[in-house]
PDB file of C-alpha atoms in Angstrom:
ATOM      1  CA  ARG A 111      14.662  10.938  -8.141  1.00  0.00           C
ATOM      2  CA  LYS A 112      12.222   8.681  -6.128  1.00  0.00           C
ATOM      3  CA  GLU A 113       8.447   8.419  -7.519  1.00  0.00           C
ATOM      4  CA  VAL A 114       6.967   9.337  -4.310  1.00  0.00           C
ATOM      5  CA  GLU A 115       9.090  11.563  -1.617  1.00  0.00           C
ATOM      6  CA  GLN A 116       7.614  12.017   2.030  1.00  0.00           C
ATOM      7  CA  ASP A 117       9.742  13.152   5.183  1.00  0.00           C
ATOM      8  CA  PRO A 118       9.713  10.046   7.138  1.00  0.00           C
ATOM      9  CA  GLY A 119       9.369  12.155  10.529  1.00  0.00           C
ATOM     10  CA  PRO A 120       8.598  11.112  13.227  1.00  0.00           C
ATOM     11  CA  PHE A 121       6.387  14.287  13.904  1.00  0.00           C
ATOM     12  CA  ASN A 122       5.948  14.484  17.584  1.00  0.00           C
ATOM     13  CA  VAL A 123       2.941  16.713  18.735  1.00  0.00           C
ATOM     14  CA  PRO A 124       1.107  17.352  21.784  1.00  0.00           C
ATOM     15  CA  GLU A 125      -2.826  16.484  21.646  1.00  0.00           C
ATOM     16  CA  GLY A 126      -4.784  19.523  20.003  1.00  0.00           C
ATOM     17  CA  ALA A 127      -1.936  20.432  17.676  1.00  0.00           C
ATOM     18  CA  THR A 128      -2.269  21.044  14.137  1.00  0.00           C
ATOM     19  CA  VAL A 129       0.252  19.185  11.869  1.00  0.00           C
ATOM     20  CA  ALA A 130       0.935  19.209   8.252  1.00  0.00           C
ATOM     21  CA  PHE A 131       2.523  16.853   6.003  1.00  0.00           C
ATOM     22  CA  ASN A 132       3.619  17.128   2.346  1.00  0.00           C
ATOM     23  CA  CYS A 133       4.439  14.860  -0.551  1.00  0.00           C
ATOM     24  CA  THR A 134       6.056  15.393  -3.866  1.00  0.00           C
ATOM     25  CA  TYR A 135       5.421  12.713  -6.884  1.00  0.00           C
ATOM     26  CA  SER A 136       7.606  12.542  -9.978  1.00  0.00           C
ATOM     27  CA  ASN A 137       5.150  11.335 -12.594  1.00  0.00           C
ATOM     28  CA  SER A 138       3.407  14.501 -14.146  1.00  0.00           C
ATOM     29  CA  ALA A 139       0.884  12.113 -15.578  1.00  0.00           C
ATOM     30  CA  SER A 140      -0.499  10.503 -12.471  1.00  0.00           C
ATOM     31  CA  GLN A 141      -4.167  10.434 -12.614  1.00  0.00           C
ATOM     32  CA  SER A 142      -5.378  10.115  -8.985  1.00  0.00           C
ATOM     33  CA  PHE A 143      -4.021  10.735  -5.531  1.00  0.00           C
ATOM     34  CA  PHE A 144      -4.751   9.377  -1.699  1.00  0.00           C
ATOM     35  CA  TRP A 145      -3.833   9.517   1.505  1.00  0.00           C
ATOM     36  CA  TYR A 146      -3.547   6.052   3.403  1.00  0.00           C
ATOM     37  CA  ARG A 147      -3.160   5.593   7.112  1.00  0.00           C
ATOM     38  CA  GLN A 148      -1.038   2.455   8.348  1.00  0.00           C
ATOM     39  CA  ASP A 149      -1.112   1.595  11.984  1.00  0.00           C
ATOM     40  CA  CYS A 150       2.239   0.112  13.743  1.00  0.00           C
ATOM     41  CA  ARG A 151       2.167  -3.970  12.381  1.00  0.00           C
ATOM     42  CA  LYS A 152      -1.142  -3.363  10.392  1.00  0.00           C
ATOM     43  CA  GLU A 153      -2.109  -3.070   6.943  1.00  0.00           C
ATOM     44  CA  PRO A 154      -2.700   0.388   4.997  1.00  0.00           C
ATOM     45  CA  LYS A 155      -6.277   1.760   4.943  1.00  0.00           C
ATOM     46  CA  LEU A 156      -7.636   4.320   2.823  1.00  0.00           C
ATOM     47  CA  LEU A 157      -7.743   7.806   4.524  1.00  0.00           C
ATOM     48  CA  MET A 158      -9.073  10.171   1.965  1.00  0.00           C
ATOM     49  CA  SER A 159      -8.777  10.713  -1.965  1.00  0.00           C
ATOM     50  CA  VAL A 160      -7.067  14.061  -2.845  1.00  0.00           C
ATOM     51  CA  TYR A 161      -8.466  16.397  -5.287  1.00  0.00           C
ATOM     52  CA  SER A 162      -7.437  19.415  -6.966  1.00  0.00           C
ATOM     53  CA  SER A 163     -10.003  21.691  -5.366  1.00  0.00           C
ATOM     54  CA  GLY A 164      -9.007  20.509  -2.038  1.00  0.00           C
ATOM     55  CA  ASN A 165     -11.199  18.135   0.310  1.00  0.00           C
ATOM     56  CA  GLU A 166     -11.898  18.108   3.967  1.00  0.00           C
ATOM     57  CA  ASP A 167     -12.963  15.000   6.116  1.00  0.00           C
ATOM     58  CA  GLY A 168     -13.710  15.968   9.641  1.00  0.00           C
ATOM     59  CA  ARG A 169     -10.439  17.284  11.119  1.00  0.00           C
ATOM     60  CA  PHE A 170      -8.541  16.135   7.871  1.00  0.00           C
ATOM     61  CA  THR A 171      -7.706  18.291   4.924  1.00  0.00           C
ATOM     62  CA  ALA A 172      -6.080  17.168   1.599  1.00  0.00           C
ATOM     63  CA  GLN A 173      -4.794  19.370  -1.190  1.00  0.00           C
ATOM     64  CA  LEU A 174      -3.237  18.586  -4.631  1.00  0.00           C
ATOM     65  CA  ASN A 175      -1.151  20.792  -6.721  1.00  0.00           C
ATOM     66  CA  ARG A 176      -0.738  19.306 -10.276  1.00  0.00           C
ATOM     67  CA  ALA A 177       1.389  22.228 -11.297  1.00  0.00           C
ATOM     68  CA  SER A 178       3.969  22.009  -8.572  1.00  0.00           C
ATOM     69  CA  GLN A 179       3.211  17.719  -8.227  1.00  0.00           C
ATOM     70  CA  TYR A 180       2.741  18.308  -4.467  1.00  0.00           C
ATOM     71  CA  ILE A 181       0.064  16.827  -2.050  1.00  0.00           C
ATOM     72  CA  SER A 182      -0.677  18.007   1.490  1.00  0.00           C
ATOM     73  CA  LEU A 183      -2.174  16.679   4.464  1.00  0.00           C
ATOM     74  CA  LEU A 184      -3.484  18.712   7.444  1.00  0.00           C
ATOM     75  CA  ILE A 185      -4.636  17.226  10.660  1.00  0.00           C
ATOM     76  CA  ARG A 186      -6.205  19.847  13.029  1.00  0.00           C
ATOM     77  CA  ASP A 187      -6.967  19.169  16.782  1.00  0.00           C
ATOM     78  CA  SER A 188      -4.613  16.071  16.780  1.00  0.00           C
ATOM     79  CA  LYS A 189      -5.902  12.893  18.965  1.00  0.00           C
ATOM     80  CA  LEU A 190      -3.817  10.233  20.365  1.00  0.00           C
ATOM     81  CA  SER A 191      -5.532   7.912  17.983  1.00  0.00           C
ATOM     82  CA  ASP A 192      -4.399   9.805  14.987  1.00  0.00           C
ATOM     83  CA  SER A 193      -0.608   8.277  15.929  1.00  0.00           C
ATOM     84  CA  ALA A 194       0.130   6.207  12.664  1.00  0.00           C
ATOM     85  CA  THR A 195       1.877   6.421   9.588  1.00  0.00           C
ATOM     86  CA  TYR A 196       0.698   8.488   6.732  1.00  0.00           C
ATOM     87  CA  LEU A 197       1.198   7.134   3.257  1.00  0.00           C
ATOM     88  CA  CYS A 198       1.043   9.199   0.374  1.00  0.00           C
ATOM     89  CA  VAL A 199       0.073   7.344  -2.774  1.00  0.00           C
ATOM     90  CA  VAL A 200      -0.289   8.373  -6.368  1.00  0.00           C
ATOM     91  CA  ASN A 201      -1.995   6.512  -9.027  1.00  0.00           C
ATOM     92  CA  PHE A 202      -1.078   5.579 -12.590  1.00  0.00           C
ATOM     93  CA  TYR A 203      -3.301   3.521 -14.719  1.00  0.00           C
ATOM     94  CA  SER A 204      -4.279   1.353 -11.915  1.00  0.00           C
ATOM     95  CA  THR A 205      -0.679   0.919 -10.543  1.00  0.00           C
ATOM     96  CA  LEU A 206      -0.526   2.580  -7.148  1.00  0.00           C
ATOM     97  CA  THR A 207       2.746   3.854  -5.970  1.00  0.00           C
ATOM     98  CA  PHE A 208       3.188   4.596  -2.360  1.00  0.00           C
ATOM     99  CA  GLY A 209       5.577   6.900  -0.413  1.00  0.00           C
ATOM    100  CA  LYS A 210       7.565   5.507   2.152  1.00  0.00           C
ATOM    101  CA  GLY A 211       5.356   7.080   4.814  1.00  0.00           C
ATOM    102  CA  THR A 212       5.267   9.818   7.302  1.00  0.00           C
ATOM    103  CA  MET A 213       5.191   8.705  11.032  1.00  0.00           C
ATOM    104  CA  LEU A 214       2.849  10.721  13.432  1.00  0.00           C
ATOM    105  CA  LEU A 215       3.392  10.375  17.148  1.00  0.00           C
ATOM    106  CA  VAL A 216       0.661  12.461  19.346  1.00  0.00           C
ATOM    107  CA  SER A 217       1.380  12.592  22.847  1.00  0.00           C
ATOM    108  CA  PRO A 218      -0.753  13.586  25.769  1.00  0.00           C
TER     109      PRO A 218
ATOM    110  CA  ASP B 106     -18.256  -8.642   5.783  1.00  0.00           C
ATOM    111  CA  ALA B 107     -14.903 -10.511   5.590  1.00  0.00           C
ATOM    112  CA  GLY B 108     -12.141  -8.517   4.269  1.00  0.00           C
ATOM    113  CA  VAL B 109      -9.291  -9.835   2.412  1.00  0.00           C
ATOM    114  CA  ILE B 110      -8.038 -13.153   4.177  1.00  0.00           C
ATOM    115  CA  GLN B 111      -3.819 -13.922   4.039  1.00  0.00           C
ATOM    116  CA  SER B 112      -2.326 -17.170   5.350  1.00  0.00           C
ATOM    117  CA  PRO B 113      -0.047 -17.403   7.347  1.00  0.00           C
ATOM    118  CA  ARG B 114       0.194 -14.505   8.930  1.00  0.00           C
ATOM    119  CA  HIS B 115       3.578 -15.571  10.007  1.00  0.00           C
ATOM    120  CA  GLU B 116       6.164 -17.815   8.492  1.00  0.00           C
ATOM    121  CA  VAL B 117       9.463 -18.279   9.191  1.00  0.00           C
ATOM    122  CA  THR B 118      11.625 -20.639   7.144  1.00  0.00           C
ATOM    123  CA  GLU B 119      15.349 -21.621   6.447  1.00  0.00           C
ATOM    124  CA  MET B 120      17.199 -20.148   3.127  1.00  0.00           C
ATOM    125  CA  GLY B 121      16.351 -22.639   0.176  1.00  0.00           C
ATOM    126  CA  GLN B 122      13.180 -23.484   1.439  1.00  0.00           C
ATOM    127  CA  GLU B 123       9.766 -22.838  -0.684  1.00  0.00           C
ATOM    128  CA  VAL B 124       7.315 -20.395   0.667  1.00  0.00           C
ATOM    129  CA  THR B 125       3.601 -20.258  -0.380  1.00  0.00           C
ATOM    130  CA  LEU B 126       1.822 -17.180   0.744  1.00  0.00           C
ATOM    131  CA  ARG B 127      -2.094 -17.152   0.100  1.00  0.00           C
ATOM    132  CA  CYS B 128      -5.033 -14.815  -0.441  1.00  0.00           C
ATOM    133  CA  LYS B 129      -8.716 -14.798  -0.698  1.00  0.00           C
ATOM    134  CA  PRO B 130      -9.916 -11.216  -2.177  1.00  0.00           C
ATOM    135  CA  ILE B 131     -13.154  -9.670  -0.841  1.00  0.00           C
ATOM    136  CA  SER B 132     -16.150 -11.504  -2.827  1.00  0.00           C
ATOM    137  CA  GLY B 133     -17.115  -9.469  -6.106  1.00  0.00           C
ATOM    138  CA  HIS B 134     -13.586  -7.818  -6.374  1.00  0.00           C
ATOM    139  CA  ASP B 135     -12.072  -8.216  -9.950  1.00  0.00           C
ATOM    140  CA  TYR B 136      -8.639  -6.772  -9.211  1.00  0.00           C
ATOM    141  CA  LEU B 137      -6.183  -8.332  -6.949  1.00  0.00           C
ATOM    142  CA  PHE B 138      -2.650  -7.155  -6.029  1.00  0.00           C
ATOM    143  CA  TRP B 139       0.325  -8.456  -4.309  1.00  0.00           C
ATOM    144  CA  TYR B 140       2.664  -6.184  -2.553  1.00  0.00           C
ATOM    145  CA  ARG B 141       5.535  -6.196  -0.396  1.00  0.00           C
ATOM    146  CA  GLN B 142       6.804  -3.912   2.302  1.00  0.00           C
ATOM    147  CA  THR B 143      10.384  -3.470   3.661  1.00  0.00           C
ATOM    148  CA  MET B 144      11.951  -0.669   5.875  1.00  0.00           C
ATOM    149  CA  MET B 145      14.415   0.259   3.127  1.00  0.00           C
ATOM    150  CA  ARG B 146      11.961   0.102   0.228  1.00  0.00           C
ATOM    151  CA  GLY B 147       8.595   0.851   1.580  1.00  0.00           C
ATOM    152  CA  LEU B 148       5.579  -0.595   0.111  1.00  0.00           C
ATOM    153  CA  GLU B 149       6.041  -2.101  -3.458  1.00  0.00           C
ATOM    154  CA  LEU B 150       3.644  -3.560  -6.075  1.00  0.00           C
ATOM    155  CA  LEU B 151       4.667  -7.032  -7.313  1.00  0.00           C
ATOM    156  CA  ILE B 152       1.965  -8.153  -9.514  1.00  0.00           C
ATOM    157  CA  TYR B 153      -1.723  -7.571  -9.988  1.00  0.00           C
ATOM    158  CA  PHE B 154      -4.550  -9.691 -11.622  1.00  0.00           C
ATOM    159  CA  ASN B 155      -7.737  -8.523 -13.140  1.00  0.00           C
ATOM    160  CA  ASN B 156     -10.409 -11.237 -13.634  1.00  0.00           C
ATOM    161  CA  ASN B 157      -7.627 -13.924 -12.630  1.00  0.00           C
ATOM    162  CA  VAL B 158      -5.371 -12.809 -15.350  1.00  0.00           C
ATOM    163  CA  PRO B 159      -2.009 -11.284 -14.626  1.00  0.00           C
ATOM    164  CA  ILE B 160      -1.813  -7.809 -16.089  1.00  0.00           C
ATOM    165  CA  ASP B 161       1.343  -6.341 -14.588  1.00  0.00           C
ATOM    166  CA  ASP B 162       4.141  -8.371 -13.141  1.00  0.00           C
ATOM    167  CA  SER B 163       7.223  -5.967 -13.744  1.00  0.00           C
ATOM    168  CA  GLY B 164       7.374  -5.788  -9.889  1.00  0.00           C
ATOM    169  CA  MET B 165       8.178  -9.283  -9.437  1.00  0.00           C
ATOM    170  CA  PRO B 166      11.955  -9.164  -8.251  1.00  0.00           C
ATOM    171  CA  GLU B 167      13.180 -12.273 -10.012  1.00  0.00           C
ATOM    172  CA  ASP B 168      12.225 -15.632 -11.265  1.00  0.00           C
ATOM    173  CA  ARG B 169      12.191 -17.102  -8.095  1.00  0.00           C
ATOM    174  CA  PHE B 170       8.955 -15.312  -7.427  1.00  0.00           C
ATOM    175  CA  SER B 171       5.617 -16.881  -9.001  1.00  0.00           C
ATOM    176  CA  ALA B 172       2.230 -16.107  -8.737  1.00  0.00           C
ATOM    177  CA  LYS B 173      -1.047 -17.601  -9.719  1.00  0.00           C
ATOM    178  CA  MET B 174      -4.906 -16.870  -9.204  1.00  0.00           C
ATOM    179  CA  PRO B 175      -6.622 -19.918 -10.281  1.00  0.00           C
ATOM    180  CA  ASN B 176     -10.231 -18.428  -9.919  1.00  0.00           C
ATOM    181  CA  ALA B 177     -11.810 -15.570  -8.433  1.00  0.00           C
ATOM    182  CA  SER B 178     -11.483 -16.364  -4.614  1.00  0.00           C
ATOM    183  CA  PHE B 179      -7.948 -17.498  -4.201  1.00  0.00           C
ATOM    184  CA  SER B 180      -4.524 -16.468  -5.456  1.00  0.00           C
ATOM    185  CA  THR B 181      -0.771 -17.544  -4.211  1.00  0.00           C
ATOM    186  CA  LEU B 182       2.491 -16.124  -4.199  1.00  0.00           C
ATOM    187  CA  LYS B 183       5.509 -18.533  -4.461  1.00  0.00           C
ATOM    188  CA  ILE B 184       9.028 -18.063  -3.480  1.00  0.00           C
ATOM    189  CA  GLN B 185      11.433 -20.782  -4.630  1.00  0.00           C
ATOM    190  CA  PRO B 186      13.923 -20.946  -3.380  1.00  0.00           C
ATOM    191  CA  SER B 187      13.763 -18.207  -0.685  1.00  0.00           C
ATOM    192  CA  GLU B 188      16.664 -16.060   0.526  1.00  0.00           C
ATOM    193  CA  PRO B 189      17.218 -13.833   3.570  1.00  0.00           C
ATOM    194  CA  ARG B 190      16.845 -10.816   1.527  1.00  0.00           C
ATOM    195  CA  ASP B 191      13.110 -11.916   0.829  1.00  0.00           C
ATOM    196  CA  SER B 192      12.186 -11.198   4.518  1.00  0.00           C
ATOM    197  CA  ALA B 193       9.503  -8.740   4.671  1.00  0.00           C
ATOM    198  CA  VAL B 194       5.420  -8.351   4.932  1.00  0.00           C
ATOM    199  CA  TYR B 195       3.729  -9.568   1.945  1.00  0.00           C
ATOM    200  CA  PHE B 196       0.149  -7.979   1.601  1.00  0.00           C
ATOM    201  CA  CYS B 197      -2.506  -8.862  -0.848  1.00  0.00           C
ATOM    202  CA  ALA B 198      -5.406  -6.266  -1.676  1.00  0.00           C
ATOM    203  CA  SER B 199      -8.232  -6.084  -3.629  1.00  0.00           C
ATOM    204  CA  SER B 200     -10.508  -3.759  -5.534  1.00  0.00           C
ATOM    205  CA  SER B 201     -13.650  -3.538  -7.417  1.00  0.00           C
ATOM    206  CA  GLY B 202     -12.614  -2.152 -11.056  1.00  0.00           C
ATOM    207  CA  GLN B 203     -14.603  -0.098 -13.051  1.00  0.00           C
ATOM    208  CA  GLY B 204     -12.685  -0.202 -16.265  1.00  0.00           C
ATOM    209  CA  ALA B 205     -11.210   3.470 -16.739  1.00  0.00           C
ATOM    210  CA  HIS B 206     -12.240   4.352 -13.435  1.00  0.00           C
ATOM    211  CA  LEU B 207     -10.253   1.835 -11.665  1.00  0.00           C
ATOM    212  CA  SER B 208      -7.939   4.641 -10.638  1.00  0.00           C
ATOM    213  CA  TYR B 209     -10.664   5.856  -8.313  1.00  0.00           C
ATOM    214  CA  ASN B 210     -11.221   2.591  -6.598  1.00  0.00           C
ATOM    215  CA  GLU B 211     -10.284   2.154  -2.968  1.00  0.00           C
ATOM    216  CA  GLN B 212      -7.646  -1.142  -2.708  1.00  0.00           C
ATOM    217  CA  PHE B 213      -8.498  -3.159   0.734  1.00  0.00           C
ATOM    218  CA  PHE B 214      -5.626  -4.648   2.122  1.00  0.00           C
ATOM    219  CA  GLY B 215      -5.438  -7.861   3.772  1.00  0.00           C
ATOM    220  CA  PRO B 216      -3.422  -8.205   7.291  1.00  0.00           C
ATOM    221  CA  GLY B 217      -0.382  -9.403   5.775  1.00  0.00           C
ATOM    222  CA  THR B 218       2.209 -12.235   5.933  1.00  0.00           C
ATOM    223  CA  ARG B 219       5.372 -11.635   7.901  1.00  0.00           C
ATOM    224  CA  LEU B 220       8.073 -13.667   6.192  1.00  0.00           C
ATOM    225  CA  THR B 221      11.127 -14.293   7.873  1.00  0.00           C
ATOM    226  CA  VAL B 222      13.719 -16.229   5.888  1.00  0.00           C
ATOM    227  CA  LEU B 223      16.735 -17.382   7.962  1.00  0.00           C
TER     228      LEU B 223
END
């Protein structure tokens, strides 16, 4: 079983749509969780941390379910500029494990 | 402020040649990470340093790979001899550790080195 699993997509959505990505992880002792964004041929950049209580940053909402070892990211009112690959990231004692990413394509 | 700097940005070499990738972390960051990204395997941690000391090199694929950090502002990843399967994008990242709270500190990635081994 892979440590961090994501649907690779691509998810094709029109501008203004709401889209959700999911991720599962295998290490129940994982300590912290993140979503990174990676544009084509660029480096990954932190999008947001993920907390059990759920957290929101503008149009982005992240949620963690430790019992199910499941992480989600919701993007509302999609913009063309949201087109990218979204990487689910799990931390265990300073070692980050990345999912392979979910590609999002937002069209006009 | 300058971010993480990597050089070269692109490297094309022939099988059997030595390849050296370079990284300058963000000033003041005491953790440095080397990653490799391929379509098949995604982003994988190769090795990381804390205060210039290698902490975990379990991700280094084999003895052909070596990494050094002679000082706080410079690290190298060397492949000798290189093989076609080493073709990938190699990222360096740095972060400011806070001991037990390292897990919450953002890692900042450099632009990567795109390596092609023919």
